[in-house]
XYZ file of C-alpha atoms in Angstrom:
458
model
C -0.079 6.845 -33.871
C 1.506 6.135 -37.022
C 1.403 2.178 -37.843
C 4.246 0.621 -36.431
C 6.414 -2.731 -36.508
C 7.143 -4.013 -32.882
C 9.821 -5.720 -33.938
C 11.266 -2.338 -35.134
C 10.459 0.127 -32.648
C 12.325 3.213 -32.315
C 13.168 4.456 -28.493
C 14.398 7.952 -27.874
C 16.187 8.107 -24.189
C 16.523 11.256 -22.738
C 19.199 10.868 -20.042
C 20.684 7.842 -21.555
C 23.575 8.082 -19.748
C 22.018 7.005 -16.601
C 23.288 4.596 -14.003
C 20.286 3.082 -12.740
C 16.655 3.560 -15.213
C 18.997 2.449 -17.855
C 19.653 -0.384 -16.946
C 16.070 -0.908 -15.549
C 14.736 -0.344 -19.038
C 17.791 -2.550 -20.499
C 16.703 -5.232 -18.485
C 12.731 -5.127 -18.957
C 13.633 -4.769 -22.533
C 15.791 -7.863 -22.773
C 13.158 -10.086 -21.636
C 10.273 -8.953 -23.478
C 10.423 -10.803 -26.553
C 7.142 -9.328 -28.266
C 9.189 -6.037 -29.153
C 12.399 -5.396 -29.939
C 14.383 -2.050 -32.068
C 16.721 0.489 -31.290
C 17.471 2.291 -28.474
C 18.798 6.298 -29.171
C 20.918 7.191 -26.304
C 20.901 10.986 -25.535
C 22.605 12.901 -23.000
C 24.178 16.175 -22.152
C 27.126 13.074 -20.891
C 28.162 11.430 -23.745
C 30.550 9.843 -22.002
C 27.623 8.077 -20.076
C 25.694 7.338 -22.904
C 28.598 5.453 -24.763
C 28.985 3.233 -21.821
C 25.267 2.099 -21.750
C 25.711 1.714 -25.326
C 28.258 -0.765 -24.469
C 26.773 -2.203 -21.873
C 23.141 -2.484 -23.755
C 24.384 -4.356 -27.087
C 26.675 -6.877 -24.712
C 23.327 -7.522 -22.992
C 21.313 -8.042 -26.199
C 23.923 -9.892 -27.181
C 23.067 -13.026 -24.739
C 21.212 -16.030 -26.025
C 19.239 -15.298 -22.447
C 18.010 -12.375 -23.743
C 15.222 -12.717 -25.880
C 14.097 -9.040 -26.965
C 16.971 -7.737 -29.397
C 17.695 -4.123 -29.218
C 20.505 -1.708 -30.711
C 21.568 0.408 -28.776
C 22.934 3.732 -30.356
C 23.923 7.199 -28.890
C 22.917 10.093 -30.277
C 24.324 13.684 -30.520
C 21.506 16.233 -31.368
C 17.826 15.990 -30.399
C 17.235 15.896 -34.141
C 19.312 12.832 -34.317
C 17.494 11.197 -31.139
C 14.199 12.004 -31.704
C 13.532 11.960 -35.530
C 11.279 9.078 -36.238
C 10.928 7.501 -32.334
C 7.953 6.042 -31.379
C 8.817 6.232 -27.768
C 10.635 9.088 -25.882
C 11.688 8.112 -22.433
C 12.677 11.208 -20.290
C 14.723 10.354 -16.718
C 17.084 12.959 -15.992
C 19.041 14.596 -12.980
C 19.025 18.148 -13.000
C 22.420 18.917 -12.252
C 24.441 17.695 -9.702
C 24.073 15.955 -6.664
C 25.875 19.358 -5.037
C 22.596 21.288 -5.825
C 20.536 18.821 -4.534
C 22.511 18.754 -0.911
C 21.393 21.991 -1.222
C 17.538 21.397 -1.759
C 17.588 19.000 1.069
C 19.632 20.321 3.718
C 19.856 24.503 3.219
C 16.034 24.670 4.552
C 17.497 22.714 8.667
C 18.788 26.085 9.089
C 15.149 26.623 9.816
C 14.902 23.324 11.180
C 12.866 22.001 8.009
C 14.007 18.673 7.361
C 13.220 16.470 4.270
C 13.113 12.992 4.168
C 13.494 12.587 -0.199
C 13.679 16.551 -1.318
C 13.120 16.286 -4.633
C 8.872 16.256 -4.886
C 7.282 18.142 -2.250
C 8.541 20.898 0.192
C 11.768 23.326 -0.739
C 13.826 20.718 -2.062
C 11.322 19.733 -4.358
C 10.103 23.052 -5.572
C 13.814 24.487 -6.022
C 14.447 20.987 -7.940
C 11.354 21.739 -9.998
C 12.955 25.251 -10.692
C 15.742 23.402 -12.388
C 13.931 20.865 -13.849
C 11.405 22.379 -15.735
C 13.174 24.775 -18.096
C 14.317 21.201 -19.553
C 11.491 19.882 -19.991
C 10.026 22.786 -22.083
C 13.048 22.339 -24.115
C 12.688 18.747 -24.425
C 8.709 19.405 -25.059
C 9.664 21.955 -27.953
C 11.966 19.197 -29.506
C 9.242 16.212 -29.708
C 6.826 18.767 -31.265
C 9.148 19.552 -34.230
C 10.838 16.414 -34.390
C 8.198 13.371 -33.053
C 4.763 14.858 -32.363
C 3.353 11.514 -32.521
C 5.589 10.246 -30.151
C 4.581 8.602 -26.473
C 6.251 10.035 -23.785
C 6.701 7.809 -20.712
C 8.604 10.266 -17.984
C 10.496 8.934 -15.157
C 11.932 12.160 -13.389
C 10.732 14.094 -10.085
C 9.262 16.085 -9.508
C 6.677 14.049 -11.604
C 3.373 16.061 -11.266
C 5.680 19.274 -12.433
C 7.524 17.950 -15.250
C 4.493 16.034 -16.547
C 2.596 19.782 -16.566
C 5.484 21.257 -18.058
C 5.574 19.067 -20.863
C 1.321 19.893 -21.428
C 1.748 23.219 -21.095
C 5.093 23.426 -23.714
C 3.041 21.206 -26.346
C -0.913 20.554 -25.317
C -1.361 18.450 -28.092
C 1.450 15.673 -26.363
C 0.791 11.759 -25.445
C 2.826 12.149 -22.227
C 2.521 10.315 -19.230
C 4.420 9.937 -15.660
C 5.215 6.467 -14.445
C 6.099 6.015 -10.884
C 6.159 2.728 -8.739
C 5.171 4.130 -5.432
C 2.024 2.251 -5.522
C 3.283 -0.677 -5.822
C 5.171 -0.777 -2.898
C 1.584 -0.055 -1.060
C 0.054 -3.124 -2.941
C 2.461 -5.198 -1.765
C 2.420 -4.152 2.156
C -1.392 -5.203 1.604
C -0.342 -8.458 0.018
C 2.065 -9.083 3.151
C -1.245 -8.285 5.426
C -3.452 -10.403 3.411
C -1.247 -12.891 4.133
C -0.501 -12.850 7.966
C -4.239 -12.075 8.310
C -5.919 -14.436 6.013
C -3.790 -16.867 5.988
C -2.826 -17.206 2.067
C 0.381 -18.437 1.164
C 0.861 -16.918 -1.962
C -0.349 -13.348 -2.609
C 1.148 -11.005 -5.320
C 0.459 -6.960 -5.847
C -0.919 -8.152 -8.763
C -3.827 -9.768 -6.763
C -4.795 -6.863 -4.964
C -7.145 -4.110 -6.834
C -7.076 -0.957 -5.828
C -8.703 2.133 -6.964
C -6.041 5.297 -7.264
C -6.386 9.107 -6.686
C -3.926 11.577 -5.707
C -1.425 13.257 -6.921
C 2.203 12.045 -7.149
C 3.754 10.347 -4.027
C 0.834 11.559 -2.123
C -1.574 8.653 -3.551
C -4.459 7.303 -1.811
C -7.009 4.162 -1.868
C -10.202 4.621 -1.169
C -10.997 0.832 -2.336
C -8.679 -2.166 -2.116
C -10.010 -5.880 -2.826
C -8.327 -9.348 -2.600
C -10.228 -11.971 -4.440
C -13.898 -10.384 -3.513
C -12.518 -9.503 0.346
C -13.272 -5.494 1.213
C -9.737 -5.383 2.625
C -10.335 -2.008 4.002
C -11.621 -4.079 7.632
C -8.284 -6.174 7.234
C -6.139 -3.261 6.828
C -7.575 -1.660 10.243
C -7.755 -4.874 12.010
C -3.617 -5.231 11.404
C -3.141 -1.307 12.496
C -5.283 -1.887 15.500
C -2.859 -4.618 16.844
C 0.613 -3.547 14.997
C -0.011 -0.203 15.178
C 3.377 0.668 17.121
C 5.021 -1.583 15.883
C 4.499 -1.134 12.077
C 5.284 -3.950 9.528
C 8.664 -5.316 8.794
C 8.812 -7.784 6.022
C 10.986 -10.388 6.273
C 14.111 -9.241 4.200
C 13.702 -5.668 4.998
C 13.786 -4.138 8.334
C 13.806 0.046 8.170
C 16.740 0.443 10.192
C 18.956 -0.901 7.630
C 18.004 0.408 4.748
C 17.794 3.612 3.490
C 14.263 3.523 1.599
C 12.750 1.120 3.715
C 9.718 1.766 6.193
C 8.009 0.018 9.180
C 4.503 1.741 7.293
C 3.653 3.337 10.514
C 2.846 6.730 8.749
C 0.962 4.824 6.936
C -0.657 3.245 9.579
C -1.639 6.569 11.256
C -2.921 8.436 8.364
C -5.092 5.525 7.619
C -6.579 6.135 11.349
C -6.726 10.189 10.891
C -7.983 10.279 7.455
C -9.864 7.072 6.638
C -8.005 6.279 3.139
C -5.177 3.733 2.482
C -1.929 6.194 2.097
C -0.240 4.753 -1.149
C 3.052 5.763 -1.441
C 6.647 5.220 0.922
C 6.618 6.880 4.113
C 9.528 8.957 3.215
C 6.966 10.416 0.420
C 4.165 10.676 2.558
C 5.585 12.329 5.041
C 6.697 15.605 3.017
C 3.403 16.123 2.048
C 2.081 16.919 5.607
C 2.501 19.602 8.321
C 6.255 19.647 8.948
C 5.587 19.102 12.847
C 3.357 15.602 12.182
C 6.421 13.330 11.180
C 9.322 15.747 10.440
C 10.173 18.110 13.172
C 13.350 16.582 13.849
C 15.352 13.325 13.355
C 14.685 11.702 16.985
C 10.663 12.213 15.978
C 11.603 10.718 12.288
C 13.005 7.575 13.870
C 9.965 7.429 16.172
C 8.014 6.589 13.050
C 10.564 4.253 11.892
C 11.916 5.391 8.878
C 15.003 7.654 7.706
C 15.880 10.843 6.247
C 17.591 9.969 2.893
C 20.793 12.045 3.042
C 22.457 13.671 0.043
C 26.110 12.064 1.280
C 24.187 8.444 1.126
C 22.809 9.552 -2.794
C 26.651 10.654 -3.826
C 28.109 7.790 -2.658
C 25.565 5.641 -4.060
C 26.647 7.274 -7.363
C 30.094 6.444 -6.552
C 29.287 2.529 -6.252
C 26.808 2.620 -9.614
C 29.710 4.509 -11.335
C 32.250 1.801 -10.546
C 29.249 -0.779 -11.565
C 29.173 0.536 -14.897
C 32.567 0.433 -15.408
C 32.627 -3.781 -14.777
C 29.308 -3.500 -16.713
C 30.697 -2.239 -19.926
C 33.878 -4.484 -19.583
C 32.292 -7.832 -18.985
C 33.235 -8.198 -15.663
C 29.826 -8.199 -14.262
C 26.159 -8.750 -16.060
C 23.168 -7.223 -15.461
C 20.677 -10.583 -13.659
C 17.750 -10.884 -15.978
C 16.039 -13.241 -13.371
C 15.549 -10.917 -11.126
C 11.992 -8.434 -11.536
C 12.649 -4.730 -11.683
C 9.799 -3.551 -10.191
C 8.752 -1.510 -13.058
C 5.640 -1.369 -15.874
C 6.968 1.363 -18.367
C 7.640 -1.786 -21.192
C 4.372 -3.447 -20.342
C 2.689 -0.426 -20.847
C 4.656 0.748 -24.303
C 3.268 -2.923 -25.475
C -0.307 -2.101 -24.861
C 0.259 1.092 -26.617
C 1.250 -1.151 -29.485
C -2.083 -2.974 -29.507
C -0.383 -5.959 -28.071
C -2.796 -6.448 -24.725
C -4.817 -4.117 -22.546
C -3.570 -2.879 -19.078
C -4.434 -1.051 -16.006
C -2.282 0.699 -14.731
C -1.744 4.260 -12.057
C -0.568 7.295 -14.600
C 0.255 10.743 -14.270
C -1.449 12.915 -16.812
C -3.699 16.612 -16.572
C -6.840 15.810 -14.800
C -8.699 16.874 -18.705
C -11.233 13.849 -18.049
C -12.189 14.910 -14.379
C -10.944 11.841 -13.017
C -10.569 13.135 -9.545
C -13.791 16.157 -10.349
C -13.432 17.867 -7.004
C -9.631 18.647 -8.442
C -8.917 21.576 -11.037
C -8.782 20.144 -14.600
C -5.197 21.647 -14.901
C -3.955 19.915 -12.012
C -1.453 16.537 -12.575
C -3.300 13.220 -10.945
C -1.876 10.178 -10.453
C -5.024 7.921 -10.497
C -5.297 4.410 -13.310
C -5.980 4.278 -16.320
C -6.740 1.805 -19.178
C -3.521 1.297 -21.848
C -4.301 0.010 -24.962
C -3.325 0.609 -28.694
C -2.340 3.961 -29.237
C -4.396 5.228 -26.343
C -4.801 6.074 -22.587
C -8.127 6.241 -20.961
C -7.957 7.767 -17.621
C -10.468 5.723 -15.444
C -12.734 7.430 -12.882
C -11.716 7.477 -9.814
C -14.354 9.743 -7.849
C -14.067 12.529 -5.863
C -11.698 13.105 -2.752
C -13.295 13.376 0.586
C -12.983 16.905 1.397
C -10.238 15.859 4.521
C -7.807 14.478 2.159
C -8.353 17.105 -0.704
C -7.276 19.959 1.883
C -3.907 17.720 2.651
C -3.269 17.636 -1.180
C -4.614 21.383 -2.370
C -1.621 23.762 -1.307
C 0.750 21.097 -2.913
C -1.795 21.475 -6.206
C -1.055 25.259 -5.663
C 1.866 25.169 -5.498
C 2.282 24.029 -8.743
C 0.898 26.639 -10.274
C 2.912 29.423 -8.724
C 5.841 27.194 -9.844
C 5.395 26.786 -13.178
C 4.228 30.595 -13.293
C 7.693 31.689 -11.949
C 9.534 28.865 -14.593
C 7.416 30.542 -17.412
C 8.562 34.101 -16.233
C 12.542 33.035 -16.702
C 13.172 32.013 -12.718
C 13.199 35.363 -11.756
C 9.834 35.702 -9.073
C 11.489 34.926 -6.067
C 8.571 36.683 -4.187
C 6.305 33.941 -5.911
C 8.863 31.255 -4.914
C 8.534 32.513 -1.088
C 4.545 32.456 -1.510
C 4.747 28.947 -2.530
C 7.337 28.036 0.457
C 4.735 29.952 2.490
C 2.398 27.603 1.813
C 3.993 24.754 1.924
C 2.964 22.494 4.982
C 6.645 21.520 5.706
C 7.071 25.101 6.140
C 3.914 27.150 7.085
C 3.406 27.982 10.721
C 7.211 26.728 11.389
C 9.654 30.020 10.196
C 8.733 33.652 9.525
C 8.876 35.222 6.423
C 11.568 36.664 6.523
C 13.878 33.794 7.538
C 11.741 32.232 4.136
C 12.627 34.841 1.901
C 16.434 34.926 2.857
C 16.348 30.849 2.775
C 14.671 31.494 -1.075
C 16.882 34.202 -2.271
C 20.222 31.545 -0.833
C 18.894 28.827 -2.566
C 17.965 30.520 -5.457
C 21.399 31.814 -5.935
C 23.231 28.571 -5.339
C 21.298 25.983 -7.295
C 20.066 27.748 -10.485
C-alpha cells in the first residue's frame, strides 16, 4: 500500500447510488474523526448517485459530524477509481423484478426461499447476474487502482468475492457481512438471562469463526473466561420450543427477525453454534428440514422474506432520500449501524489492530479440511496494509458435508459465468445438487425451471 494521509483518503463507491449501505457508510464515516477524504460516487444511476452526493456533503456539513468527507459522483470507472485507496462494491443486480423471479419461480416446484439471493436457485441465478460485474469491476481496479482495498458488501458474497480473485489474483479484496454479529449478540442476551450480568455487549463475547458465508459456525464461544458452549445448551434445553425473543423484537413482526429456534436445533443435531439469521441458515439445508412449506416455516418461527415486502421497502427508502437530500429529514448519528467496514479501513491505515470475521480464498488453509480455492468466512487480524487470516481449524466432518455441495456449487457457477452464461446443463447440475432442491423435483421439472429462469432474469 502506497503511503497514505488519513485525513485525505480517497473512497471509490461502486453502487453509490444506493438507498441503504450509503447511508450506512455516510454515517460510520461522519463519526469517525481519525479519517476523513472524498467519497467518488459511481453508479450505472446517476440520478442516485447525485442525491447521495447531496445528501453526504449536507451531512458532513454538521458541526455533529466530526469526520469531513466530499462527496463527489463520478462518471467513468477511470474517473472513480484513479488514485482510491478504498473501493467499496454494494450493488443490486438489476431489478427487484428479476429477483421476484429468483425467489418465487422455483414454488412451482414447491421450493421456497426464505432470502434468495445466497444459497439455493435464487441465489445461484442472482450469482449468474452478479458476477459478470464483478469481473468487470475486477478488470477496472487492476488498470486503474491495483493497490486498492476492496471491502465488498453484495450477495452472493462467497461468489462475488471469488470472482473478483479469479478476474485479478493479485487483489486485496475482502467480503464484509454482519451475520455474525447478530449470533454474538443472541449469546450476549443468554449470558445475560443465564448468568445474571447486566450489561453484556457482542463485543464481550469471543468466538472462533469458520464457514462459509451465511452458513457460519462456532466451534468456541467465551464470555470473560466462561466455556459458554454448556450455557448455550442449558438455555436450548429449557427454551427450546420456545426460542428467544428479545425484548424489542418479536419474529412475528418483523420481517428479518427470528425466535433462533433453527438455531437452537442445529446446535442439538450438529454440535456447533450456527452463526448466522435463521432465514440464512435455513437455505443452506435439505429443503424438507425448515422449508417445505410456509405453515412448517412459521413452526420455526421465522418468515419468508417476500420480494413484494423488498419493493415496497424500496418505495419507502426512495421517498426517504428524497426528504434526505432536501433537509427535511437527517440521517441520526447517535444511533450504531451495526457495521465494521470503517473500523476495519482504519486498521488498514495502521491506525489500531482488529479482529474481525472476513471473506477471502481459503490460500492460508484456514479451514484445511476445505479446498484452498474455496471462499471462507472465518477472522482474521486487520492491521496496516494487511489481513492475516487466523486459523480456525478444521470442520468436523458432519458440518463440512452440510457446507460441501454449496462449496461445489460454486465452482460449477463461476465455470458457467466464465463460459458467457450459456451452460444451462451445468446450471441444472448445480440446482441438482443443491439441498433446497435435491431429492424434492425431478430433473426434468429442474431443467425446464433453469432454462425459465435463465431466460427471464439474464
Amino acid at each position: 500500500m502506497k503511503d497514505i494521509n488519513v485525513k485525505n483518503l480517497t473512497i471509490a463507491y461502486i453502487g453509490g447510488g444506493s438507498r441503504g449501505w450509503a447511508w450506512t457508510l455516510m454515517t460510520d464515516l461522519a463519526k469517525e474523526k481519525e479519517l476523513s477524504g472524498t467519497v467518488r460516487l459511481y453508479d450505472i444511476d446517476k440520478d442516485a448517485a447525485e442525491n447521495n452526493k447531496i445528501i453526504g456533503n449536507r451531512l458532513s456539513s454538521r458541526p455533529d459530524a466530526v469526520g469531513k468527507w466530499n462527496y463527489a459522483v463520478s462518471n467513468t470507472y477511470e474517473e472513480a477509481l484513479t488514485g482510491a485507496d478504498f473501493v467499496i462494491i454494494s450493488i443490486l443486480p438489476k431489478t427487484f423484478d428479476e429477483m421476484e423471479i429468483d425467489v418465487h419461480m422455483p414454488e412451482r416446484l414447491g421450493i421456497y426461499q426464505s432470502v434468495g439471493d445466497t444459497a439455493g436457485p435464487g441465489g445461484m441465478m442472482r450469482a449468474l447476474r452478479t458476477l459478470p460485474m464483478f469481473i468487470e469491476f475486477a478488470e477496472n481496479i487492476k488498470k486503474y487502482c491495483p493497490d486498492a482495498w476492496v471491502i465488498n458488501y453484495t450477495n452472493p458474497m462467497s461468489l462475488c468475492v471469488k470472482a473478483l480473485y479469479t478476474t485479478f489474483p493479485e487483489i486485496k479484496a475482502f467480503g464484509c457481512c454482519h451475520e455474525v454479529f447478530g449470533t454474538q449478540k443472541v449469546l450476549a442476551e443468554i449470558v445475560k438471562r443465564e448468568l445474571g450480568e447486566a450489561e453484556v455487549t457482542k463485543d464481550d463475547i469471543k468466538i472462533n469463526v469458520l464457514g462459509i458465508n451465511h452458513f457460519t459456525w462456532f466451534d468456541y464461544a467465551s464470555y470473560k473466561g466462561t466455556d459458554l458452549f454448556p450455557v448455550y445448551k442449558k438455555y436450548i434445553d429449557e427454551h427450546y420450543e420456545e426460542g428467544l425473543d428479545k425484548n424489542d423484537t418479536n419474529w412475528m413482526n418483523s420481517t428479518f427477525a427470528c425466535a433462533h429456534r433453527v438455531k437452537f436445533d442445529l446446535f442439538r443435531r450438529f454440535g456447533l453454534i450456527a452463526a448466522a439469521g435463521d432465514r440464512h441458515l435455513a437455505e443452506f439445508m435439505p429443503g424438507n428440514d425448515y422449508l417445505k412449506n410456509p405453515e412448517q416455516v412459521r413452526d420455526w418461527k421465522f418468515g419468508l422474506t417476500t420480494v413484494s415486502w423488498r419493493k415496497n421497502d424500496l418505495k419507502e427508502r426512495l421517498e426517504r432520500a428524497g426528504r434526505l437530500a432536501r433537509g427535511e429529514e437527517d440521517i441520526n448519528l447517535t444511533e450504531e449501524t451495526g457495521e465494521e467496514g470503517v473500523l476495519l479501513m482504519k486498521a488498514i491505515c495502521g491506525l489500531g489492530r482488529v479482529i474481525a470475521n472476513v471473506n477471502i480464498p481459503n490460500f492460508a488453509h484456514q479451514i484445511p479440511n476445505l479446498p484452498e480455492t474455496a471462499v471462507v468466512e472465518t477472522n482474521a487480524l486487520f492491521e496496516r496494509d494487511a489481513i492475516r487470516p487466523v486459523y480456525a481449524g478444521a470442520l468436523p466432518e458432519n458440518v463440512k458435508a452440510l457446507i460441501t455441495p454449496h462449496v461445489e456449487n460454486h465452482e460449477r457457477i463461476m465455470k458457467v459465468v466464465l463460459g458467457g452464461n450459456k451452460d444451462s446443463e451445468l446450471v441444472c447440475e448445480a440446482f441438482m445438487n443443491d439441498p433446497l432442491i435435491k431429492g424434492r423435483a425431478s430433473k426434468d421439472d429442474v431443467s425446464a425451471l433453469v432454462k425459465d429462469m435463465m431466460e427471464a432474469t439474464l
